[in-house]
Coordinates of C-alpha atoms and ligand atoms in Angstrom, one line a residue:
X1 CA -50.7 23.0 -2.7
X2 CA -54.1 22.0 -1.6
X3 CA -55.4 25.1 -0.8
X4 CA -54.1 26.6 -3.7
X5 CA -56.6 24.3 -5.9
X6 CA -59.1 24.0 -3.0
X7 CA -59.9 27.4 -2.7
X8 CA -61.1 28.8 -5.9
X9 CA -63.4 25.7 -6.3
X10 CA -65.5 26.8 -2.9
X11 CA -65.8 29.8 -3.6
X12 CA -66.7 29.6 -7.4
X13 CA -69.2 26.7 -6.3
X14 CA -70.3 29.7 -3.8
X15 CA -70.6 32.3 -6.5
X16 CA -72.6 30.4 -9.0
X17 CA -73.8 27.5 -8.5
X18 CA -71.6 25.3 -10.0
X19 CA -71.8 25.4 -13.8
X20 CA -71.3 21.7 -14.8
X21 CA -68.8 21.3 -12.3
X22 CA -65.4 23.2 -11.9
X23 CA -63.0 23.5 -15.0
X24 CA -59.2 23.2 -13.8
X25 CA -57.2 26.0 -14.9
X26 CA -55.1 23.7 -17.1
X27 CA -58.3 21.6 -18.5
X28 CA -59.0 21.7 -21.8
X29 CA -61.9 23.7 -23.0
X30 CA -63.0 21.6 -25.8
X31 CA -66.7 20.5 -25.3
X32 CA -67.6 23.2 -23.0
X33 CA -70.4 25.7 -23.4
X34 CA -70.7 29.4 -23.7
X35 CA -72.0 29.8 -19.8
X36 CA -68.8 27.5 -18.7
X37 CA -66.4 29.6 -20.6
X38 CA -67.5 32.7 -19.2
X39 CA -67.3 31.6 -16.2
X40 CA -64.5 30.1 -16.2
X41 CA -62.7 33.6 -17.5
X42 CA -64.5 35.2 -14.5
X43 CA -63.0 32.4 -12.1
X44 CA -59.0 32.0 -13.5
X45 CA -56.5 34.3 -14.0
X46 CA -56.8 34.6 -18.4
X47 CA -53.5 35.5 -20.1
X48 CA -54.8 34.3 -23.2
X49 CA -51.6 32.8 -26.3
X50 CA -48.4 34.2 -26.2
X51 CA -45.9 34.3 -28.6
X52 CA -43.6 31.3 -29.0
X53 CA -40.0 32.1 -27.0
X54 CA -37.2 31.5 -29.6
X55 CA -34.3 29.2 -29.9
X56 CA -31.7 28.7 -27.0
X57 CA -28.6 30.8 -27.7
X58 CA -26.2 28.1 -26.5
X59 CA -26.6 24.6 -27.5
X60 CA -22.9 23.3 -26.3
X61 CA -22.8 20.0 -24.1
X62 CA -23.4 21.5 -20.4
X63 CA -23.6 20.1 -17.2
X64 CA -27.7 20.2 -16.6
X65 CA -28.1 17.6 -13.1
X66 CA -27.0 20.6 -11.5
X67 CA -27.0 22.2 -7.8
X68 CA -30.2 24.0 -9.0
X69 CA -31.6 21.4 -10.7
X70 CA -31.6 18.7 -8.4
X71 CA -33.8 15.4 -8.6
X72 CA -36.6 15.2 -5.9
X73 CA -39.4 12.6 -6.0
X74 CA -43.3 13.1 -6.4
X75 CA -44.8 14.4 -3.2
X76 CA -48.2 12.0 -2.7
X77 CA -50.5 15.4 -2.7
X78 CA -48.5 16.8 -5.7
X79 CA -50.9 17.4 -8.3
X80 CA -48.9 16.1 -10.9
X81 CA -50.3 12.6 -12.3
X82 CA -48.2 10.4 -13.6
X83 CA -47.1 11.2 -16.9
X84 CA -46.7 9.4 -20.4
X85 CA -43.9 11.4 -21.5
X86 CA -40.2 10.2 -19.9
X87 CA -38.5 13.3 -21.0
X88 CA -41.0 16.1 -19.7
X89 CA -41.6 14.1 -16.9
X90 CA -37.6 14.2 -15.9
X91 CA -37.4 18.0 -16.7
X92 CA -40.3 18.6 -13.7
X93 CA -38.4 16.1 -11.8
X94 CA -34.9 18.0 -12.2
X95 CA -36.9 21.8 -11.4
X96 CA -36.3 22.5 -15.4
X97 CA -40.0 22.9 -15.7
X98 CA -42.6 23.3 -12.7
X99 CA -42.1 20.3 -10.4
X100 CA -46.4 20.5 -10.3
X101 CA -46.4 18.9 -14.0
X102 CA -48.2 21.9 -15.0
X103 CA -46.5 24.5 -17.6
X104 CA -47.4 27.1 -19.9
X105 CA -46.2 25.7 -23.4
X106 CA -43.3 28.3 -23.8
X107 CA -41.8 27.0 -20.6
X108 CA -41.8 23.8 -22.3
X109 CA -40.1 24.7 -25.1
X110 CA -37.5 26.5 -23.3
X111 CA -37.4 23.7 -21.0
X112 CA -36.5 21.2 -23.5
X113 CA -33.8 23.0 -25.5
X114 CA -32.0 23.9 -22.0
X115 CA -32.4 20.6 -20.6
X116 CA -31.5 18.3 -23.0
X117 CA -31.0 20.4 -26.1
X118 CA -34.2 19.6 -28.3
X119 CA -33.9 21.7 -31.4
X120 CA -36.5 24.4 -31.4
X121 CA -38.4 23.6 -34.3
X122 CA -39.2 20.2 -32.9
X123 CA -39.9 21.6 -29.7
X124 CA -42.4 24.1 -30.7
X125 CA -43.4 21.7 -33.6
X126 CA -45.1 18.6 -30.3
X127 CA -45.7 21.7 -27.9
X128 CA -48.1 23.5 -29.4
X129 CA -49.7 20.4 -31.2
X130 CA -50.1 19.1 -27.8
X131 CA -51.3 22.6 -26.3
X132 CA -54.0 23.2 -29.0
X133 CA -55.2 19.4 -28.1
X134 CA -54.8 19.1 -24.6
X135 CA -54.1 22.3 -23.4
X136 CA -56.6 25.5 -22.3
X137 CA -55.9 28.3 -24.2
X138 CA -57.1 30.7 -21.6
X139 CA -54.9 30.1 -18.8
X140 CA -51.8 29.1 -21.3
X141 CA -51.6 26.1 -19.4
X142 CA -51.0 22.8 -20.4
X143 CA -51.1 19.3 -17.7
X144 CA -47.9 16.6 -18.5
X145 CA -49.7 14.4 -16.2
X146 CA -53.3 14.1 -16.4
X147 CA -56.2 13.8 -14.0
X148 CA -55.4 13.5 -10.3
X149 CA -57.4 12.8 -7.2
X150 CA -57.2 16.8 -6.8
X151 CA -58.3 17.7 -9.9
X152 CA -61.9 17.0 -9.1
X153 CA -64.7 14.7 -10.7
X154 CA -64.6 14.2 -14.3
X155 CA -66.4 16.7 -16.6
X156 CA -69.5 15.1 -18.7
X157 CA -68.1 14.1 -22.3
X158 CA -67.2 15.4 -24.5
X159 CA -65.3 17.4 -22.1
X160 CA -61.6 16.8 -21.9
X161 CA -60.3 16.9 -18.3
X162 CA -56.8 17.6 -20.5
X163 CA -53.3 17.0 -19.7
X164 CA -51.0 14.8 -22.2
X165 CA -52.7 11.0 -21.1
X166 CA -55.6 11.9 -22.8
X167 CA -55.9 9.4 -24.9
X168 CA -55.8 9.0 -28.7
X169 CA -55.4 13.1 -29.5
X170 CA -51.8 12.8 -28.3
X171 CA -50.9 10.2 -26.0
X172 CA -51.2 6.6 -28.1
X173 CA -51.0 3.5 -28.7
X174 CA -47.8 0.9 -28.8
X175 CA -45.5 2.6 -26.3
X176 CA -42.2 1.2 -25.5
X177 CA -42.8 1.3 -21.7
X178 CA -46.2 1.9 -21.2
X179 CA -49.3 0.1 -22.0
X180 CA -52.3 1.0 -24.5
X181 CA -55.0 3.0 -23.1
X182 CA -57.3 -0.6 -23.9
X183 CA -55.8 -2.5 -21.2
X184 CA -56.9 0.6 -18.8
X185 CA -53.5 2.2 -18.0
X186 CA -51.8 3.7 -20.3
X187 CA -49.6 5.7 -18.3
X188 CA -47.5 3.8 -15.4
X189 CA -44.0 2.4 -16.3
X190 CA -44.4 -1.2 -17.3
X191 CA -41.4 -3.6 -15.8
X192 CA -42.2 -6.3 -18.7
X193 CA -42.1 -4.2 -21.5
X194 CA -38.9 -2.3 -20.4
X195 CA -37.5 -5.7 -20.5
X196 CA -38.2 -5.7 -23.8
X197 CA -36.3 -2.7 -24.4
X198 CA -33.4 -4.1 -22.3
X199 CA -33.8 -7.9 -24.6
X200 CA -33.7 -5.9 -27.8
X201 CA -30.8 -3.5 -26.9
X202 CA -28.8 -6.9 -25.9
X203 CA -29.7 -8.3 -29.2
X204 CA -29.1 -5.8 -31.4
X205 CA -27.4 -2.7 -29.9
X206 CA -24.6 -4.9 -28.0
X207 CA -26.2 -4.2 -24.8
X208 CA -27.0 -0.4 -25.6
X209 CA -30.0 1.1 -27.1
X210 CA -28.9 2.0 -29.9
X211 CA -30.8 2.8 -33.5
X212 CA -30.9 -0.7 -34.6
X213 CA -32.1 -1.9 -31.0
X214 CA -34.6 1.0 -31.4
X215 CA -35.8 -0.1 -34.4
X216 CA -36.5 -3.5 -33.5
X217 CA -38.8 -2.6 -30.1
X218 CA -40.4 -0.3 -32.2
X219 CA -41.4 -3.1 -34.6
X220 CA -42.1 -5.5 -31.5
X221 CA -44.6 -3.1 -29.7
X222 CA -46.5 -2.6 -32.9
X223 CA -47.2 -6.3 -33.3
X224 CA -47.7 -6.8 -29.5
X225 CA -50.2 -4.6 -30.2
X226 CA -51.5 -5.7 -33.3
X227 CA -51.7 -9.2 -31.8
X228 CA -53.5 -8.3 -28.7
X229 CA -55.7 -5.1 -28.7
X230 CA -58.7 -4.8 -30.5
X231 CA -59.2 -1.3 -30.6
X232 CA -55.6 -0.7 -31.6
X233 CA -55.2 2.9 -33.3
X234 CA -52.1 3.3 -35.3
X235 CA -52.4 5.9 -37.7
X236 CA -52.3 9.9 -37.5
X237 CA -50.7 11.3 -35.3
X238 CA -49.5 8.3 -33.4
X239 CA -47.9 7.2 -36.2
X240 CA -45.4 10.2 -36.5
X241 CA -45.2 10.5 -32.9
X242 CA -44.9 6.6 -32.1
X243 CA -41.4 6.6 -34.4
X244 CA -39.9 10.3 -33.3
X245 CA -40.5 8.8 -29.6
X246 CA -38.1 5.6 -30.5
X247 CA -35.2 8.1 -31.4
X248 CA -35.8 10.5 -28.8
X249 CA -33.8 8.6 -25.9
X250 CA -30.9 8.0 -28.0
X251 CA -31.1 11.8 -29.3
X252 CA -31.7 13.6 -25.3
X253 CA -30.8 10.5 -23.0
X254 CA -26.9 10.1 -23.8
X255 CA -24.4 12.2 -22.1
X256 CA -22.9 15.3 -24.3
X257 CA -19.6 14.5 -22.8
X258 CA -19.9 10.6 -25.5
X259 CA -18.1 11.4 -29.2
X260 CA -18.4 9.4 -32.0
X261 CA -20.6 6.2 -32.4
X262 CA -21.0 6.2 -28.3
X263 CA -22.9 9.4 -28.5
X264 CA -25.8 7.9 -30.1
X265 CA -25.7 4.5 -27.5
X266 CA -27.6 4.6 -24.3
X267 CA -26.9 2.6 -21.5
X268 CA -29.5 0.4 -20.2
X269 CA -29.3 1.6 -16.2
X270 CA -29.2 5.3 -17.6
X271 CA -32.6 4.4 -19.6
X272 CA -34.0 3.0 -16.5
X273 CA -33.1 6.3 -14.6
X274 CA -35.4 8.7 -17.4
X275 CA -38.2 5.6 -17.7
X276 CA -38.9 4.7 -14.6
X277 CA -37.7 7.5 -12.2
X278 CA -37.9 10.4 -14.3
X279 CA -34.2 10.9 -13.4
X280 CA -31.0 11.7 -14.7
X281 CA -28.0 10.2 -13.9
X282 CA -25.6 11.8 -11.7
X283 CA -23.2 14.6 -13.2
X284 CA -25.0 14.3 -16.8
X285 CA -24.7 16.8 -19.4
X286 CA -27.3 17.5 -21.6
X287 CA -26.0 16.5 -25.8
X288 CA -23.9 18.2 -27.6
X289 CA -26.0 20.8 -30.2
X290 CA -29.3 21.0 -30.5
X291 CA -31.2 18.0 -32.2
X292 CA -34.1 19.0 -34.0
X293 CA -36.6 18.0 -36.9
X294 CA -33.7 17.3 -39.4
X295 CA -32.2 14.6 -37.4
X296 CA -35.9 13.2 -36.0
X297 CA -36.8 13.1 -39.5
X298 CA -33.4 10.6 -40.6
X299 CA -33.7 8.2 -37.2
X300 CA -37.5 7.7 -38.1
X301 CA -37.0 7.5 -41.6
X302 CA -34.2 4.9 -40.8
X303 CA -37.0 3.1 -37.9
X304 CA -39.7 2.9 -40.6
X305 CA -37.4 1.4 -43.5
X306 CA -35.8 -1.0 -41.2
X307 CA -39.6 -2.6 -40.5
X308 CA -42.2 -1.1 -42.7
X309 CA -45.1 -1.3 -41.0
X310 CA -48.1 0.8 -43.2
X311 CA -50.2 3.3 -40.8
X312 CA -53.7 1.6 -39.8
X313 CA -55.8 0.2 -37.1
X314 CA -57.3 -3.3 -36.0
X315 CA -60.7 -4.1 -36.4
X316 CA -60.7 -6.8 -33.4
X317 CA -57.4 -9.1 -32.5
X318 CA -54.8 -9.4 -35.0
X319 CA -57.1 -7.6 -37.9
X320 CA -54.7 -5.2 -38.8
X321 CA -56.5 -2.6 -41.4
X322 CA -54.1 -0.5 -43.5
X323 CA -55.7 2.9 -43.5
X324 CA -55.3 3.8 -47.6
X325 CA -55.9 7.7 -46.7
X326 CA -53.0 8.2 -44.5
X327 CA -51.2 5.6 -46.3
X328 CA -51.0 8.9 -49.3
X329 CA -49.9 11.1 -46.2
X330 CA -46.5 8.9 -45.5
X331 CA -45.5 7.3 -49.1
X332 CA -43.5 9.6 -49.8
X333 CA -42.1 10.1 -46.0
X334 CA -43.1 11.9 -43.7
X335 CA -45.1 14.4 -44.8
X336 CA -45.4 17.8 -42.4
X337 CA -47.9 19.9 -44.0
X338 CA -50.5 16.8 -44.0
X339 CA -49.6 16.6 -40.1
X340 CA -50.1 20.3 -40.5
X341 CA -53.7 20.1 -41.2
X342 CA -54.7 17.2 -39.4
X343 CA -54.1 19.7 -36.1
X344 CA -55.7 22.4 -37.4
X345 CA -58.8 20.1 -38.5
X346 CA -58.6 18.6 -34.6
X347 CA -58.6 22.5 -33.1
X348 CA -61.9 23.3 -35.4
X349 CA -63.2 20.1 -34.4
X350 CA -62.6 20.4 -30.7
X351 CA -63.4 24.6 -30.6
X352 CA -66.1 25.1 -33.9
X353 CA -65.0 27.9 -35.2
X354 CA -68.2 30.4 -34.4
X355 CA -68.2 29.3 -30.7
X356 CA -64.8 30.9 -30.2
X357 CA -65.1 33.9 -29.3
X358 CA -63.2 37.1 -27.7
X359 CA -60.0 36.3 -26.4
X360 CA -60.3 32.4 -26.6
X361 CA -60.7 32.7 -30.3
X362 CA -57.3 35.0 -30.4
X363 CA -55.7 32.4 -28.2
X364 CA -56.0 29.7 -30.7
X365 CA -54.8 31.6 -33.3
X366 CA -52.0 32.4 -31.3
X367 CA -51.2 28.9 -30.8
X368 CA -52.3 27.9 -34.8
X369 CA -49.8 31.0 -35.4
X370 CA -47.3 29.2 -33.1
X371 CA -47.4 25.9 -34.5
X372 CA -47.2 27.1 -38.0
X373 CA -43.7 28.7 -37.3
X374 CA -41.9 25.1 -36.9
X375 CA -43.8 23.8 -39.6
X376 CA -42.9 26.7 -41.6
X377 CA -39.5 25.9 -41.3
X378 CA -39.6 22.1 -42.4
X379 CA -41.6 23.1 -45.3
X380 CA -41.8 26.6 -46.6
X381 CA -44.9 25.0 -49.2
X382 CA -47.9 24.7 -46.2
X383 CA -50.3 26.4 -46.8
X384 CA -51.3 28.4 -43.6
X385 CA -54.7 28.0 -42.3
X386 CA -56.6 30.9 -40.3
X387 CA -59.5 29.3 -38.9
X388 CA -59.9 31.8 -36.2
X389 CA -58.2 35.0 -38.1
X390 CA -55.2 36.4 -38.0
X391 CA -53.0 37.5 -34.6
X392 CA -52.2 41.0 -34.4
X393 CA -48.8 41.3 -32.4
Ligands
HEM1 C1 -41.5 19.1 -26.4 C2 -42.5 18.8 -25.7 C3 -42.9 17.3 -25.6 C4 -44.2 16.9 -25.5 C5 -45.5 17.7 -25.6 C6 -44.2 15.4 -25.3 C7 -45.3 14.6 -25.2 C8 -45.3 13.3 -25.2 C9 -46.4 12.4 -25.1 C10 -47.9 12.9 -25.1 C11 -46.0 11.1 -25.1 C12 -46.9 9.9 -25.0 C13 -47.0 9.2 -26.3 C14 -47.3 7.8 -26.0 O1 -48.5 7.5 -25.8 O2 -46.4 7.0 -25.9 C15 -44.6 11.2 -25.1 C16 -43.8 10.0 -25.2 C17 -42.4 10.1 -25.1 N1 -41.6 11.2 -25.1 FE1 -42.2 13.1 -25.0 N2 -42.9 15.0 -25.3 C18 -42.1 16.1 -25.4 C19 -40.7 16.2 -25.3 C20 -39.9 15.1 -25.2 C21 -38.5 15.1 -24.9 C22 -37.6 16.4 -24.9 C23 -38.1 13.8 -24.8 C24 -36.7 13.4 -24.6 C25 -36.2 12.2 -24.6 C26 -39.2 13.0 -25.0 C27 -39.2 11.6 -24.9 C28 -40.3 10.8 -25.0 C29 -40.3 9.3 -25.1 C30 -39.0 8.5 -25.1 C31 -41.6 8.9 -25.2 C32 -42.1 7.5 -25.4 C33 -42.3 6.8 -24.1 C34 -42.6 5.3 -24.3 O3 -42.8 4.9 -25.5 O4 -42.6 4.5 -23.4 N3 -40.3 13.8 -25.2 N4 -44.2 12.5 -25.2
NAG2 C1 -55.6 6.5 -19.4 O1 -55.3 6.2 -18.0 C2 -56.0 6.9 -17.1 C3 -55.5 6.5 -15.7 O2 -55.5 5.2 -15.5 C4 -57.5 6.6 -17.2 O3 -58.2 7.4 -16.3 C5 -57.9 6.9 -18.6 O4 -59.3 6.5 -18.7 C6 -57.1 6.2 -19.6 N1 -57.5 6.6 -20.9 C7 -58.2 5.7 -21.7 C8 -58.7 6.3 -22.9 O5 -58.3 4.6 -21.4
NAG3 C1 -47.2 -4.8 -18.5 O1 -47.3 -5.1 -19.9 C2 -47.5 -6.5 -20.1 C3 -47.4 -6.8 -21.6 O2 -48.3 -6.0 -22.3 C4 -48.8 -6.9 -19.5 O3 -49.1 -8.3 -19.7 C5 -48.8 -6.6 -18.0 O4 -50.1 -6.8 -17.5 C6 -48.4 -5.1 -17.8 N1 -48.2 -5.0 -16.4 C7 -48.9 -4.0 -15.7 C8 -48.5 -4.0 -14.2 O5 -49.7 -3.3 -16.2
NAG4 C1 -26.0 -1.0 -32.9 O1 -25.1 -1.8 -32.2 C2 -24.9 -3.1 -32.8 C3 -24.0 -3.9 -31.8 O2 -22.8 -3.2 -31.5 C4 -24.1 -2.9 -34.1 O3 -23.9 -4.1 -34.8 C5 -25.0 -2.0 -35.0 O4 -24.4 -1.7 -36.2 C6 -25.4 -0.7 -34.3 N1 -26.3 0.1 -35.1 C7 -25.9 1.1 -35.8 C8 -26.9 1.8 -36.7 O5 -24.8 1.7 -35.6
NAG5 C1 -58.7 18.5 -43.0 O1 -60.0 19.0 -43.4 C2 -60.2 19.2 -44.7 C3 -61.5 19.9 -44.9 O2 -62.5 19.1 -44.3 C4 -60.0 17.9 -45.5 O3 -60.1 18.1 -46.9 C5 -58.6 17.4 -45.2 O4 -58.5 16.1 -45.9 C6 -58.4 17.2 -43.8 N1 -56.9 16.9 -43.6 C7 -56.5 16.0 -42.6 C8 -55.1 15.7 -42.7 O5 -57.2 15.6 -41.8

């Protein structure tokens, strides 16, 4: 494990010098210039986008904690940091993606519909949002963790080291069990506010988390948040992501084997399991049929309308600031093709459109290309955007 990272830094520090220090193969390459790139293609083996794989044959209830997929815990030299997302994070845990935390995005999305049966629209829909973001389009390599002691010092700004804990592109404020990126750690599992969760579920789910319970700790993170972090950020993305986030446990944490209402109640010690040890529990089977934008779309629409909350941000302690220009974006729902744009705007921000050259420049219109297909099939009324051209495949 360490030589495997250890060696290609000597010898590319060897070979030139060092160019701004050493680009991970799974960093982002946002922020970095021309001399970097090419050296970094020089240094790392370039595959460049790939097509998206395509939805799971299968989606029955199946047993997925299996002889093959068995639970081991974090090595201390594994390079994978700790990550903000409880469901990826239990599919490295369980073997269903790398255990090393780092994954090309079409082992994600195959990852997720086998493991707990995301639908594939949503799947590819947060992938390759999160690759164009966070990922490096060169290696096709994207970090679930972020930063680790091996990964080397920190790249001047506006560099992005990458992985999904970078804050405020994906990773946000108001998490259920993880703190905001203010109170400097935004990633770790927080005992306190999964008691919370647990309170809530008592109060409202009759000790399960169930959608009501849901919607109440999503409604009590927001004003924890409003009430005690200046630089709170609640509008796009986060505020998409922040609802889908309080359905997904009750959509991919329940066993398949649970019919009727019970198949949409989690149990509090399986919830700990996923949170806190990136585990499932044992024997469990993945849901029954895929869940996918549809049924995202309902559970947030039915989390939103339970406790409005408009999309904004504070401007110091509780100065909570609507912010009117999204506010267009989600009155009439959720809108995709506005979340549409907002990524593509972040890729041409983070990779200007005439720096991109060669094979980088085909890799992000890969991914756009990618992206597009899931949005595509929520809304056939996008326009799509070609910032970097077309793909040829
Ligand atoms: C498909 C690829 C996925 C990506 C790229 C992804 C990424 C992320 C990221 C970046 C966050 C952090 C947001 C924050 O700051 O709270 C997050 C949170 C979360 N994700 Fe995922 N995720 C994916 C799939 C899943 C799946 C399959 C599940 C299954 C349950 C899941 C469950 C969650 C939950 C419950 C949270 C919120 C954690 C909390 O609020 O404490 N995600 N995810
Ligand atoms: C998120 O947490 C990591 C690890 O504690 C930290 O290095 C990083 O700076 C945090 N992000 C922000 C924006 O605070
Ligand atoms: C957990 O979250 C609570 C509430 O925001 C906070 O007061 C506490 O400091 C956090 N604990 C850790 C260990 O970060
Ligand atoms: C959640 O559980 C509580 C307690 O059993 C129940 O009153 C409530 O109706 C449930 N919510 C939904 C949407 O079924
Ligand atoms: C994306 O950028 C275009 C052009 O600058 C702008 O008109 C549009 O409002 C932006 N959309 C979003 C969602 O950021």
């Amino acid at each position: 494990m360490l030589s495997f990272y250890a060696v290609p830094t000597i010898l590319a520090l060897a070979a030139t010098g060092a160019v701004g220090g050493i680009i991970e193969p799974f960093a982002s390459l946002a922020g970095r210039t021309d001399a970097e790139i090419e050296h970094f293609i020089r240094s790392n083996n370039i595959v460049g986008g790939r097509p998206a794989p395509g939805p799971i044959a299968d989606t029955s209830a199946k047993l997925v904690n299996d002889e093959h997929h068995p639970w081991l815990s974090l090595l201390p030299f594994q390079i994978r940091g700790p990550c903000v997302c409880p469901g990826l994070n239990t599919l490295a845990s369980h073997g269903w993606l790398p255990r090393s935390g780092v994954a090309s995005p079409g082992q994600i999305v195959t990852a997720v519909q086998e493991g707990l049966n995301m639908g594939w629209d949503i799947a590819v829909l947060i992938t390759y949002a999160a690759m164009l973001v966070d990922g490096n389009p060169l290696t096709d390599l994207l970090s679930i963790g972020s930063k680790t002691f091996l990964t080397g010092p920190a790249p001047p700004k506006p560099a992005i080291v990458g992985g999904l804990n970078t804050h405020a592109v994906f990773e946000g404020d108001a998490s259920m069990t993880r703190g905001d990126a203010f109170f400097g750690d935004n990633h770790s599992f927080n005992e306190t506010l999964f008691n919370q969760l647990v309170q809530a579920s008592n109060a409202f789910g009759g000790g399960k988390y169930n959608i009501s319970a849901a919607a109440e700790v999503r409604f009590n993170r927001i004003q924890q948040s409003i009430a005690t972090n200046p630089e709170f950020f609640f509008s796009i993305p986060r505020y998409a992501t922040a609802f889908a986030e309080a359905v997904f446990p009750i959509a991919f944490f329940v066993d398949g084997r649970n019919t009727g209402a019970a198949a949409f109640e989690l149990d509090l010690t399986v919830a700990r399991g996923f949170f806190q040890d990136s585990r499932m529990p044992r024997d469990f089977h993945r849901r029954d049929g895929a869940f996918g934008l549809d049924a995202t779309g309902e559970g947030l629409s039915f989390l939103i309308n339970a406790h409005f909350v408009p999309p904004g941000f504070n401007k110091g302690i509780g100065n909570y600031v609507v912010d009117e220009e999204t506010l267009d974006i989600f009155e009439n729902g959720f809108q995709i093709c506005a979340l549409y744009d907002f990524f593509v705007n972040k890729t041409v921000e983070l990779y200007p459109v005439p720096k991109a050259k060669g094979v980088l420049r085909q890799a992000l219109a890969q991914n756009l290309a990618n992206f597009f297909l899931a949005v595509k099939t929520a809304s056939s009324t996008c326009p799509e955007q070609f910032p970097y051209g077309k793909v040829h495949n």
